[in-house]
mmCIF file of C-alpha atoms and ligand atoms in Angstrom:
data_model
loop_
_atom_site.group_PDB
_atom_site.id
_atom_site.type_symbol
_atom_site.label_atom_id
_atom_site.label_comp_id
_atom_site.label_asym_id
_atom_site.label_seq_id
_atom_site.Cartn_x
_atom_site.Cartn_y
_atom_site.Cartn_z
ATOM 1 C CA UNK A 1 2.590 14.949 20.114
ATOM 2 C CA UNK A 2 4.916 12.063 19.348
ATOM 3 C CA UNK A 3 4.236 8.823 17.521
ATOM 4 C CA UNK A 4 2.429 6.343 19.772
ATOM 5 C CA UNK A 5 4.464 3.119 20.009
ATOM 6 C CA UNK A 6 3.441 1.233 23.154
ATOM 7 C CA UNK A 7 0.219 -0.120 24.713
ATOM 8 C CA UNK A 8 0.668 2.314 27.628
ATOM 9 C CA UNK A 9 0.788 5.211 25.165
ATOM 10 C CA UNK A 10 -2.327 3.872 23.406
ATOM 11 C CA UNK A 11 -4.098 3.931 26.766
ATOM 12 C CA UNK A 12 -2.843 7.414 27.586
ATOM 13 C CA UNK A 13 -4.078 8.689 24.212
ATOM 14 C CA UNK A 14 -7.485 7.053 24.883
ATOM 15 C CA UNK A 15 -7.133 4.858 21.825
ATOM 16 C CA UNK A 16 -7.810 1.767 23.934
ATOM 17 C CA UNK A 17 -9.762 1.295 27.162
ATOM 18 C CA UNK A 18 -8.017 -0.076 30.297
ATOM 19 C CA UNK A 19 -9.777 -3.431 29.627
ATOM 20 C CA UNK A 20 -7.941 -3.717 26.301
ATOM 21 C CA UNK A 21 -4.459 -3.044 27.700
ATOM 22 C CA UNK A 22 -3.543 -6.749 28.165
ATOM 23 C CA UNK A 23 -4.762 -7.519 24.654
ATOM 24 C CA UNK A 24 -2.653 -4.707 23.198
ATOM 25 C CA UNK A 25 0.378 -5.888 25.172
ATOM 26 C CA UNK A 26 -0.006 -9.414 23.808
ATOM 27 C CA UNK A 27 -0.183 -8.123 20.228
ATOM 28 C CA UNK A 28 2.760 -5.754 20.820
ATOM 29 C CA UNK A 29 4.976 -8.715 21.731
ATOM 30 C CA UNK A 30 4.421 -10.045 18.216
ATOM 31 C CA UNK A 31 3.927 -7.032 15.928
ATOM 32 C CA UNK A 32 5.098 -3.420 15.847
ATOM 33 C CA UNK A 33 2.809 -0.537 16.772
ATOM 34 C CA UNK A 34 3.147 3.039 15.495
ATOM 35 C CA UNK A 35 0.425 5.663 15.192
ATOM 36 C CA UNK A 36 1.620 9.077 14.011
ATOM 37 C CA UNK A 37 0.137 12.268 15.511
ATOM 38 C CA UNK A 38 -1.761 13.014 12.266
ATOM 39 C CA UNK A 39 -3.416 9.588 12.384
ATOM 40 C CA UNK A 40 -4.106 9.734 16.138
ATOM 41 C CA UNK A 41 -5.879 13.058 15.531
ATOM 42 C CA UNK A 42 -7.995 11.494 12.826
ATOM 43 C CA UNK A 43 -9.321 8.656 14.989
ATOM 44 C CA UNK A 44 -12.855 9.113 16.308
ATOM 45 C CA UNK A 45 -12.591 7.836 19.894
ATOM 46 C CA UNK A 46 -16.415 7.814 20.229
ATOM 47 C CA UNK A 47 -16.832 5.287 17.389
ATOM 48 C CA UNK A 48 -15.991 1.707 18.408
ATOM 49 C CA UNK A 49 -15.839 0.781 14.706
ATOM 50 C CA UNK A 50 -13.837 3.758 13.515
ATOM 51 C CA UNK A 51 -12.234 2.763 10.167
ATOM 52 C CA UNK A 52 -9.031 4.679 10.911
ATOM 53 C CA UNK A 53 -8.608 3.079 14.351
ATOM 54 C CA UNK A 54 -9.257 -0.335 12.837
ATOM 55 C CA UNK A 55 -6.270 0.125 10.519
ATOM 56 C CA UNK A 56 -3.765 1.071 13.225
ATOM 57 C CA UNK A 57 -4.919 0.160 16.759
ATOM 58 C CA UNK A 58 -3.901 -3.435 17.668
ATOM 59 C CA UNK A 59 -6.632 -6.021 18.221
ATOM 60 C CA UNK A 60 -6.572 -9.495 19.754
ATOM 61 C CA UNK A 61 -7.822 -10.989 16.458
ATOM 62 C CA UNK A 62 -4.243 -10.483 15.182
ATOM 63 C CA UNK A 63 -3.132 -13.367 17.363
ATOM 64 C CA UNK A 64 -5.430 -15.822 15.549
ATOM 65 C CA UNK A 65 -3.455 -17.311 12.673
ATOM 66 C CA UNK A 66 -5.420 -19.400 10.168
ATOM 67 C CA UNK A 67 -3.922 -22.380 8.284
ATOM 68 C CA UNK A 68 -3.804 -20.632 4.899
ATOM 69 C CA UNK A 69 -1.890 -17.631 6.260
ATOM 70 C CA UNK A 70 1.869 -17.403 5.754
ATOM 71 C CA UNK A 71 4.768 -15.272 6.918
ATOM 72 C CA UNK A 72 5.768 -14.196 3.395
ATOM 73 C CA UNK A 73 2.359 -14.146 1.697
ATOM 74 C CA UNK A 74 3.442 -12.712 -1.649
ATOM 75 C CA UNK A 75 6.703 -14.659 -1.860
ATOM 76 C CA UNK A 76 9.220 -11.787 -1.683
ATOM 77 C CA UNK A 77 11.922 -14.116 -0.385
ATOM 78 C CA UNK A 78 11.433 -16.547 -3.274
ATOM 79 C CA UNK A 79 12.465 -13.821 -5.721
ATOM 80 C CA UNK A 80 15.265 -12.123 -3.804
ATOM 81 C CA UNK A 81 18.568 -12.677 -5.667
ATOM 82 C CA UNK A 82 20.464 -10.361 -3.282
ATOM 83 C CA UNK A 83 19.481 -8.800 0.014
ATOM 84 C CA UNK A 84 17.092 -5.867 -0.462
ATOM 85 C CA UNK A 85 16.122 -6.730 -4.055
ATOM 86 C CA UNK A 86 12.968 -8.548 -5.174
ATOM 87 C CA UNK A 87 13.070 -9.402 -8.895
ATOM 88 C CA UNK A 88 9.696 -10.957 -9.649
ATOM 89 C CA UNK A 89 8.879 -9.439 -13.051
ATOM 90 C CA UNK A 90 11.419 -9.060 -15.876
ATOM 91 C CA UNK A 91 11.502 -5.279 -16.265
ATOM 92 C CA UNK A 92 11.349 -4.095 -12.665
ATOM 93 C CA UNK A 93 12.704 -4.718 -9.193
ATOM 94 C CA UNK A 94 11.748 -3.760 -5.680
ATOM 95 C CA UNK A 95 14.525 -2.071 -3.730
ATOM 96 C CA UNK A 96 13.761 -2.533 -0.047
ATOM 97 C CA UNK A 97 16.243 -0.134 1.547
ATOM 98 C CA UNK A 98 14.458 0.072 4.869
ATOM 99 C CA UNK A 99 11.952 -2.028 6.820
ATOM 100 C CA UNK A 100 10.676 0.753 9.041
ATOM 101 C CA UNK A 101 7.341 2.588 8.646
ATOM 102 C CA UNK A 102 5.948 5.795 10.157
ATOM 103 C CA UNK A 103 2.813 3.805 11.106
ATOM 104 C CA UNK A 104 2.242 0.066 11.314
ATOM 105 C CA UNK A 105 -0.895 -1.175 9.572
ATOM 106 C CA UNK A 106 -2.604 -4.044 11.352
ATOM 107 C CA UNK A 107 -3.192 -5.856 8.036
ATOM 108 C CA UNK A 108 0.355 -5.371 6.680
ATOM 109 C CA UNK A 109 1.400 -8.012 4.127
ATOM 110 C CA UNK A 110 5.030 -7.645 5.238
ATOM 111 C CA UNK A 111 4.289 -7.573 8.966
ATOM 112 C CA UNK A 112 6.881 -10.274 9.645
ATOM 113 C CA UNK A 113 9.587 -8.173 7.945
ATOM 114 C CA UNK A 114 8.853 -4.600 9.098
ATOM 115 C CA UNK A 115 9.204 -2.940 12.486
ATOM 116 C CA UNK A 116 11.875 -3.008 15.174
ATOM 117 C CA UNK A 117 12.118 -6.823 15.035
ATOM 118 C CA UNK A 118 12.075 -6.804 11.238
ATOM 119 C CA UNK A 119 14.780 -6.838 8.582
ATOM 120 C CA UNK A 120 16.091 -3.349 9.523
ATOM 121 C CA UNK A 121 17.900 -1.041 7.105
ATOM 122 C CA UNK A 122 20.245 -2.297 4.387
ATOM 123 C CA UNK A 123 23.917 -2.045 5.369
ATOM 124 C CA UNK A 124 26.223 -0.037 3.046
ATOM 125 C CA UNK A 125 27.686 -3.352 1.763
ATOM 126 C CA UNK A 126 24.217 -4.775 1.031
ATOM 127 C CA UNK A 127 23.285 -1.516 -0.677
ATOM 128 C CA UNK A 128 26.391 -1.777 -2.902
ATOM 129 C CA UNK A 129 25.386 -5.322 -3.896
ATOM 130 C CA UNK A 130 21.793 -4.236 -4.595
ATOM 131 C CA UNK A 131 22.970 -1.410 -6.896
ATOM 132 C CA UNK A 132 25.455 -3.745 -8.586
ATOM 133 C CA UNK A 133 22.581 -6.171 -9.299
ATOM 134 C CA UNK A 134 20.471 -3.392 -10.838
ATOM 135 C CA UNK A 135 23.420 -2.174 -12.922
ATOM 136 C CA UNK A 136 24.206 -5.695 -14.194
ATOM 137 C CA UNK A 137 20.619 -6.435 -15.245
ATOM 138 C CA UNK A 138 19.962 -4.277 -18.271
ATOM 139 C CA UNK A 139 16.355 -5.458 -18.489
ATOM 140 C CA UNK A 140 15.507 -3.469 -15.346
ATOM 141 C CA UNK A 141 13.567 -0.434 -16.574
ATOM 142 C CA UNK A 142 11.898 0.493 -13.281
ATOM 143 C CA UNK A 143 13.079 0.504 -9.666
ATOM 144 C CA UNK A 144 10.366 0.518 -7.004
ATOM 145 C CA UNK A 145 11.457 1.747 -3.599
ATOM 146 C CA UNK A 146 9.368 0.098 -0.950
ATOM 147 C CA UNK A 147 10.027 -1.763 2.244
ATOM 148 C CA UNK A 148 8.951 -0.508 4.824
ATOM 149 C CA UNK A 149 8.300 3.038 3.807
ATOM 150 C CA UNK A 150 11.243 4.583 1.909
ATOM 151 C CA UNK A 151 10.140 8.104 2.804
ATOM 152 C CA UNK A 152 11.208 7.544 6.435
ATOM 153 C CA UNK A 153 14.770 7.891 5.132
ATOM 154 C CA UNK A 154 16.332 11.332 5.478
ATOM 155 C CA UNK A 155 16.424 13.517 2.354
ATOM 156 C CA UNK A 156 20.209 13.059 2.374
ATOM 157 C CA UNK A 157 19.913 9.240 2.243
ATOM 158 C CA UNK A 158 17.166 9.401 -0.386
ATOM 159 C CA UNK A 159 19.239 11.774 -2.454
ATOM 160 C CA UNK A 160 22.200 9.382 -2.321
ATOM 161 C CA UNK A 161 19.986 6.514 -3.528
ATOM 162 C CA UNK A 162 18.590 8.625 -6.344
ATOM 163 C CA UNK A 163 22.041 9.777 -7.418
ATOM 164 C CA UNK A 164 23.209 6.169 -7.613
ATOM 165 C CA UNK A 165 20.188 5.294 -9.732
ATOM 166 C CA UNK A 166 20.971 8.289 -11.970
ATOM 167 C CA UNK A 167 24.215 6.527 -12.935
ATOM 168 C CA UNK A 168 22.361 3.487 -14.293
ATOM 169 C CA UNK A 169 21.236 4.390 -17.800
ATOM 170 C CA UNK A 170 18.797 1.534 -18.362
ATOM 171 C CA UNK A 171 16.705 2.527 -15.310
ATOM 172 C CA UNK A 172 14.189 5.021 -16.639
ATOM 173 C CA UNK A 173 11.530 5.063 -13.907
ATOM 174 C CA UNK A 174 11.813 5.308 -10.127
ATOM 175 C CA UNK A 175 8.666 4.616 -8.126
ATOM 176 C CA UNK A 176 8.127 5.115 -4.388
ATOM 177 C CA UNK A 177 5.448 3.356 -2.366
ATOM 178 C CA UNK A 178 4.597 5.328 0.735
ATOM 179 C CA UNK A 179 2.053 6.389 3.322
ATOM 180 C CA UNK A 180 4.016 9.486 4.398
ATOM 181 C CA UNK A 181 1.945 12.228 2.650
ATOM 182 C CA UNK A 182 -1.077 10.999 4.639
ATOM 183 C CA UNK A 183 0.446 9.985 7.963
ATOM 184 C CA UNK A 184 3.207 12.633 8.238
ATOM 185 C CA UNK A 185 2.244 15.322 5.722
ATOM 186 C CA UNK A 186 4.664 17.905 7.175
ATOM 187 C CA UNK A 187 7.549 15.658 6.163
ATOM 188 C CA UNK A 188 6.826 16.477 2.518
ATOM 189 C CA UNK A 189 8.878 19.649 2.314
ATOM 190 C CA UNK A 190 11.147 21.207 -0.304
ATOM 191 C CA UNK A 191 14.160 19.181 0.855
ATOM 192 C CA UNK A 192 12.357 15.855 0.574
ATOM 193 C CA UNK A 193 10.912 16.745 -2.820
ATOM 194 C CA UNK A 194 14.355 17.754 -4.099
ATOM 195 C CA UNK A 195 15.703 14.387 -2.920
ATOM 196 C CA UNK A 196 12.925 12.491 -4.730
ATOM 197 C CA UNK A 197 13.875 14.269 -7.942
ATOM 198 C CA UNK A 198 17.636 13.922 -7.516
ATOM 199 C CA UNK A 199 18.009 11.124 -10.079
ATOM 200 C CA UNK A 200 16.632 13.197 -12.942
ATOM 201 C CA UNK A 201 14.597 10.099 -13.893
ATOM 202 C CA UNK A 202 10.826 10.067 -14.200
ATOM 203 C CA UNK A 203 9.551 9.668 -10.664
ATOM 204 C CA UNK A 204 6.224 8.191 -9.614
ATOM 205 C CA UNK A 205 4.889 8.067 -6.091
ATOM 206 C CA UNK A 206 2.189 5.541 -5.159
ATOM 207 C CA UNK A 207 0.245 6.696 -2.112
ATOM 208 C CA UNK A 208 -1.210 4.034 0.172
ATOM 209 C CA UNK A 209 -4.565 5.114 1.679
ATOM 210 C CA UNK A 210 -7.695 3.098 2.387
ATOM 211 C CA UNK A 211 -10.389 5.473 3.612
ATOM 212 C CA UNK A 212 -11.482 8.884 2.272
ATOM 213 C CA UNK A 213 -10.981 10.484 5.706
ATOM 214 C CA UNK A 214 -7.227 9.889 5.307
ATOM 215 C CA UNK A 215 -7.181 12.525 2.534
ATOM 216 C CA UNK A 216 -7.255 15.463 4.974
ATOM 217 C CA UNK A 217 -6.548 19.033 3.887
ATOM 218 C CA UNK A 218 -2.957 18.587 5.103
ATOM 219 C CA UNK A 219 -2.545 15.326 3.187
ATOM 220 C CA UNK A 220 -4.014 16.888 0.044
ATOM 221 C CA UNK A 221 -1.617 19.842 0.364
ATOM 222 C CA UNK A 222 1.362 17.489 0.745
ATOM 223 C CA UNK A 223 0.297 15.602 -2.386
ATOM 224 C CA UNK A 224 -0.226 18.919 -4.177
ATOM 225 C CA UNK A 225 3.375 19.902 -3.442
ATOM 226 C CA UNK A 226 4.606 16.622 -4.915
ATOM 227 C CA UNK A 227 2.477 16.861 -8.052
ATOM 228 C CA UNK A 228 3.351 20.538 -8.555
ATOM 229 C CA UNK A 229 7.012 19.497 -8.450
ATOM 230 C CA UNK A 230 6.435 17.135 -11.369
ATOM 231 C CA UNK A 231 6.114 13.855 -9.464
ATOM 232 C CA UNK A 232 3.279 11.776 -10.893
ATOM 233 C CA UNK A 233 1.064 10.160 -8.265
ATOM 234 C CA UNK A 234 -0.821 6.878 -8.210
ATOM 235 C CA UNK A 235 -2.896 5.295 -5.481
ATOM 236 C CA UNK A 236 -2.853 1.899 -3.912
ATOM 237 C CA UNK A 237 -5.469 0.693 -1.448
ATOM 238 C CA UNK A 238 -6.343 -2.569 0.209
ATOM 239 C CA UNK A 239 -9.947 -3.729 0.249
ATOM 240 C CA UNK A 240 -10.570 -4.282 3.958
ATOM 241 C CA UNK A 241 -13.553 -5.544 5.905
ATOM 242 C CA UNK A 242 -14.895 -2.879 8.253
ATOM 243 C CA UNK A 243 -12.791 -0.143 6.639
ATOM 244 C CA UNK A 244 -13.745 0.352 3.011
ATOM 245 C CA UNK A 245 -15.985 -2.628 2.086
ATOM 246 C CA UNK A 246 -18.809 -0.287 1.184
ATOM 247 C CA UNK A 247 -19.660 1.130 -2.279
ATOM 248 C CA UNK A 248 -20.090 4.668 -0.982
ATOM 249 C CA UNK A 249 -16.813 4.661 0.997
ATOM 250 C CA UNK A 250 -14.900 3.225 -1.951
ATOM 251 C CA UNK A 251 -16.406 5.776 -4.331
ATOM 252 C CA UNK A 252 -15.505 8.638 -1.979
ATOM 253 C CA UNK A 253 -11.963 7.269 -1.604
ATOM 254 C CA UNK A 254 -11.382 7.029 -5.355
ATOM 255 C CA UNK A 255 -12.867 10.485 -5.939
ATOM 256 C CA UNK A 256 -10.665 11.920 -3.175
ATOM 257 C CA UNK A 257 -7.610 10.525 -4.964
ATOM 258 C CA UNK A 258 -8.628 11.978 -8.317
ATOM 259 C CA UNK A 259 -9.481 15.358 -6.749
ATOM 260 C CA UNK A 260 -5.933 15.317 -5.335
ATOM 261 C CA UNK A 261 -4.471 14.590 -8.818
ATOM 262 C CA UNK A 262 -3.694 10.984 -7.882
ATOM 263 C CA UNK A 263 -4.698 8.354 -10.445
ATOM 264 C CA UNK A 264 -6.309 5.311 -8.775
ATOM 265 C CA UNK A 265 -4.015 2.414 -9.595
ATOM 266 C CA UNK A 266 -4.349 -0.766 -7.533
ATOM 267 C CA UNK A 267 -7.069 -2.009 -5.222
ATOM 268 C CA UNK A 268 -5.514 -5.047 -3.540
ATOM 269 C CA UNK A 269 -7.445 -8.023 -2.294
ATOM 270 C CA UNK A 270 -5.971 -8.522 1.212
ATOM 271 C CA UNK A 271 -2.995 -10.870 1.355
ATOM 272 C CA UNK A 272 -2.798 -13.968 3.547
ATOM 273 C CA UNK A 273 -0.613 -12.313 6.190
ATOM 274 C CA UNK A 274 -0.670 -13.895 9.657
ATOM 275 C CA UNK A 275 -3.460 -12.705 11.964
ATOM 276 C CA UNK A 276 -5.360 -10.736 9.336
ATOM 277 C CA UNK A 277 -8.388 -12.942 8.621
ATOM 278 C CA UNK A 278 -10.698 -10.417 10.339
ATOM 279 C CA UNK A 279 -9.879 -7.966 7.508
ATOM 280 C CA UNK A 280 -10.513 -10.348 4.624
ATOM 281 C CA UNK A 281 -13.660 -10.500 2.555
ATOM 282 C CA UNK A 282 -14.424 -13.043 -0.138
ATOM 283 C CA UNK A 283 -13.339 -12.461 -3.720
ATOM 284 C CA UNK A 284 -17.033 -12.438 -4.734
ATOM 285 C CA UNK A 285 -17.713 -9.660 -2.219
ATOM 286 C CA UNK A 286 -14.720 -7.750 -3.560
ATOM 287 C CA UNK A 287 -15.877 -8.168 -7.146
ATOM 288 C CA UNK A 288 -19.365 -6.905 -6.257
ATOM 289 C CA UNK A 289 -17.816 -3.803 -4.659
ATOM 290 C CA UNK A 290 -15.605 -3.162 -7.662
ATOM 291 C CA UNK A 291 -18.605 -3.632 -9.993
ATOM 292 C CA UNK A 292 -20.474 -1.044 -7.927
ATOM 293 C CA UNK A 293 -17.867 1.567 -8.889
ATOM 294 C CA UNK A 294 -18.669 1.163 -12.569
ATOM 295 C CA UNK A 295 -21.272 3.730 -13.519
ATOM 296 C CA UNK A 296 -21.270 5.209 -10.005
ATOM 297 C CA UNK A 297 -18.023 7.125 -10.506
ATOM 298 C CA UNK A 298 -16.033 8.452 -13.453
ATOM 299 C CA UNK A 299 -13.667 6.228 -15.406
ATOM 300 C CA UNK A 300 -10.845 8.274 -13.872
ATOM 301 C CA UNK A 301 -11.808 6.812 -10.479
ATOM 302 C CA UNK A 302 -11.601 3.115 -11.433
ATOM 303 C CA UNK A 303 -8.723 1.186 -9.811
ATOM 304 C CA UNK A 304 -7.574 -2.252 -10.983
ATOM 305 C CA UNK A 305 -8.685 -4.955 -8.542
ATOM 306 C CA UNK A 306 -5.802 -7.370 -8.061
ATOM 307 C CA UNK A 307 -4.648 -10.331 -6.039
ATOM 308 C CA UNK A 308 -1.012 -11.153 -5.385
ATOM 309 C CA UNK A 309 -0.938 -14.896 -5.989
ATOM 310 C CA UNK A 310 0.433 -16.543 -2.824
ATOM 311 C CA UNK A 311 3.889 -18.019 -3.295
ATOM 312 C CA UNK A 312 5.383 -15.201 -5.352
ATOM 313 C CA UNK A 313 3.658 -15.786 -8.693
ATOM 314 C CA UNK A 314 2.852 -12.076 -9.097
ATOM 315 C CA UNK A 315 -0.281 -10.008 -9.422
ATOM 316 C CA UNK A 316 -3.429 -11.161 -11.205
ATOM 317 C CA UNK A 317 -6.373 -8.988 -12.156
ATOM 318 C CA UNK A 318 -9.504 -10.339 -10.439
ATOM 319 C CA UNK A 319 -12.018 -7.725 -11.575
ATOM 320 C CA UNK A 320 -15.483 -9.061 -12.348
ATOM 321 C CA UNK A 321 -15.849 -10.119 -15.984
ATOM 322 C CA UNK A 322 -18.128 -8.055 -18.176
ATOM 323 C CA UNK A 323 -18.023 -10.141 -21.344
ATOM 324 C CA UNK A 324 -18.940 -13.793 -22.067
ATOM 325 C CA UNK A 325 -18.323 -15.696 -25.295
ATOM 326 C CA UNK A 326 -21.735 -17.042 -26.384
ATOM 327 C CA UNK A 327 -20.323 -18.860 -29.453
ATOM 328 C CA UNK A 328 -20.260 -18.204 -33.194
ATOM 329 C CA UNK A 329 -18.214 -15.035 -32.731
ATOM 330 C CA UNK A 330 -20.862 -13.488 -30.480
ATOM 331 C CA UNK A 331 -20.582 -12.189 -26.948
ATOM 332 C CA UNK A 332 -22.862 -11.086 -24.118
ATOM 333 C CA UNK A 333 -21.574 -7.885 -22.597
ATOM 334 C CA UNK A 334 -22.940 -6.275 -19.460
ATOM 335 C CA UNK A 335 -23.268 -2.521 -19.030
ATOM 336 C CA UNK A 336 -22.682 -0.583 -15.814
ATOM 337 C CA UNK A 337 -26.319 -1.216 -14.746
ATOM 338 C CA UNK A 338 -25.768 -4.974 -15.021
ATOM 339 C CA UNK A 339 -27.963 -5.277 -18.167
ATOM 340 C CA UNK A 340 -26.724 -7.702 -20.820
ATOM 341 C CA UNK A 341 -26.307 -6.854 -24.523
ATOM 342 C CA UNK A 342 -25.306 -8.905 -27.552
ATOM 343 C CA UNK A 343 -22.017 -8.005 -29.267
ATOM 344 C CA UNK A 344 -22.063 -7.512 -32.177
ATOM 345 C CA UNK A 345 -25.693 -6.371 -31.960
ATOM 346 C CA UNK A 346 -28.184 -8.340 -34.014
ATOM 347 C CA UNK A 347 -28.602 -6.895 -37.510
HETATM 348 S S1 SF4 B 1 3.043 1.222 5.512
HETATM 349 FE FE1 SF4 B 1 3.072 -0.597 4.125
HETATM 350 S S2 SF4 B 1 4.859 -1.807 4.783
HETATM 351 FE FE2 SF4 B 1 4.403 -0.326 6.437
HETATM 352 S S3 SF4 B 1 3.055 -1.386 7.873
HETATM 353 FE FE3 SF4 B 1 1.702 -0.329 6.416
HETATM 354 S S4 SF4 B 1 1.308 -1.832 4.791
HETATM 355 FE FE4 SF4 B 1 3.107 -2.568 5.956
#
């Protein structure tokens, strides 16, 4: 099986009905489609609301753009001093070497930048300028390879990037953001792992997954190979209507990460990307879901619920508050059952 990239291939793979072909064609004119064999296998064709299909199979709702949506929802371009670099926070930069992904998520926050019509791959000259920027800015402690999905690059290209980072002393941490261990688990082989470690720096890999069914045996094995090789793993998920906006699904997702030796890191409130309003829930709904994780699952399984402030102002924690100042140095603090207690307790 090959990656599905066109509406005709979606039809052939029975991922859409003939009635939905025109709809898929209209979406395909605007946004990239890619469904890897591992993901196509995972989709339950008998379930019209399958949470895996909803993430990857195009839908006509993507053509409805609401007034608050924007092409660069988290303001990458506002903080891009040179092509391929986003320098939003003092001690870290994004290095966007490639704008290609092994799958295209229908809710993608960079959907205007990724895919065949997107920003492509950095030229050697642009890459030189990006590395020069990192080398000149001694405050950069961490380089985050994202894009696109950096793990679509060949091990040789990744190794070259890592060797160039190895030459920059002040960079101590290299982090990759990727979906590859889930959507193309076979790609995680000894050669790729060696490339990820080629800088000799501490390497983290943040895995993007949104539903517990994505953590298949193959995906878990791929992650196991990475962790066994000394690469620390974190998770990032997006809270999405119709996919994981359910306490039980979220709990199973976070447990699946921890069972796979992946520390839950970020749970993103969906960004205001064009044509994604059908995935968004309210912040109150998100907070209630996050509150439901407290007490239900171990502290190891608690992600940080965050919102990227539109316009490029960075991430803000939007978890529900558990403590209220009641005056005179006293507080009301709620436990995981929602019961309130005075702090300090009355004598
Ligand atoms: S893998 Fe990331 S960058 Fe690529 S389409 Fe999905 S959300 Fe967007």
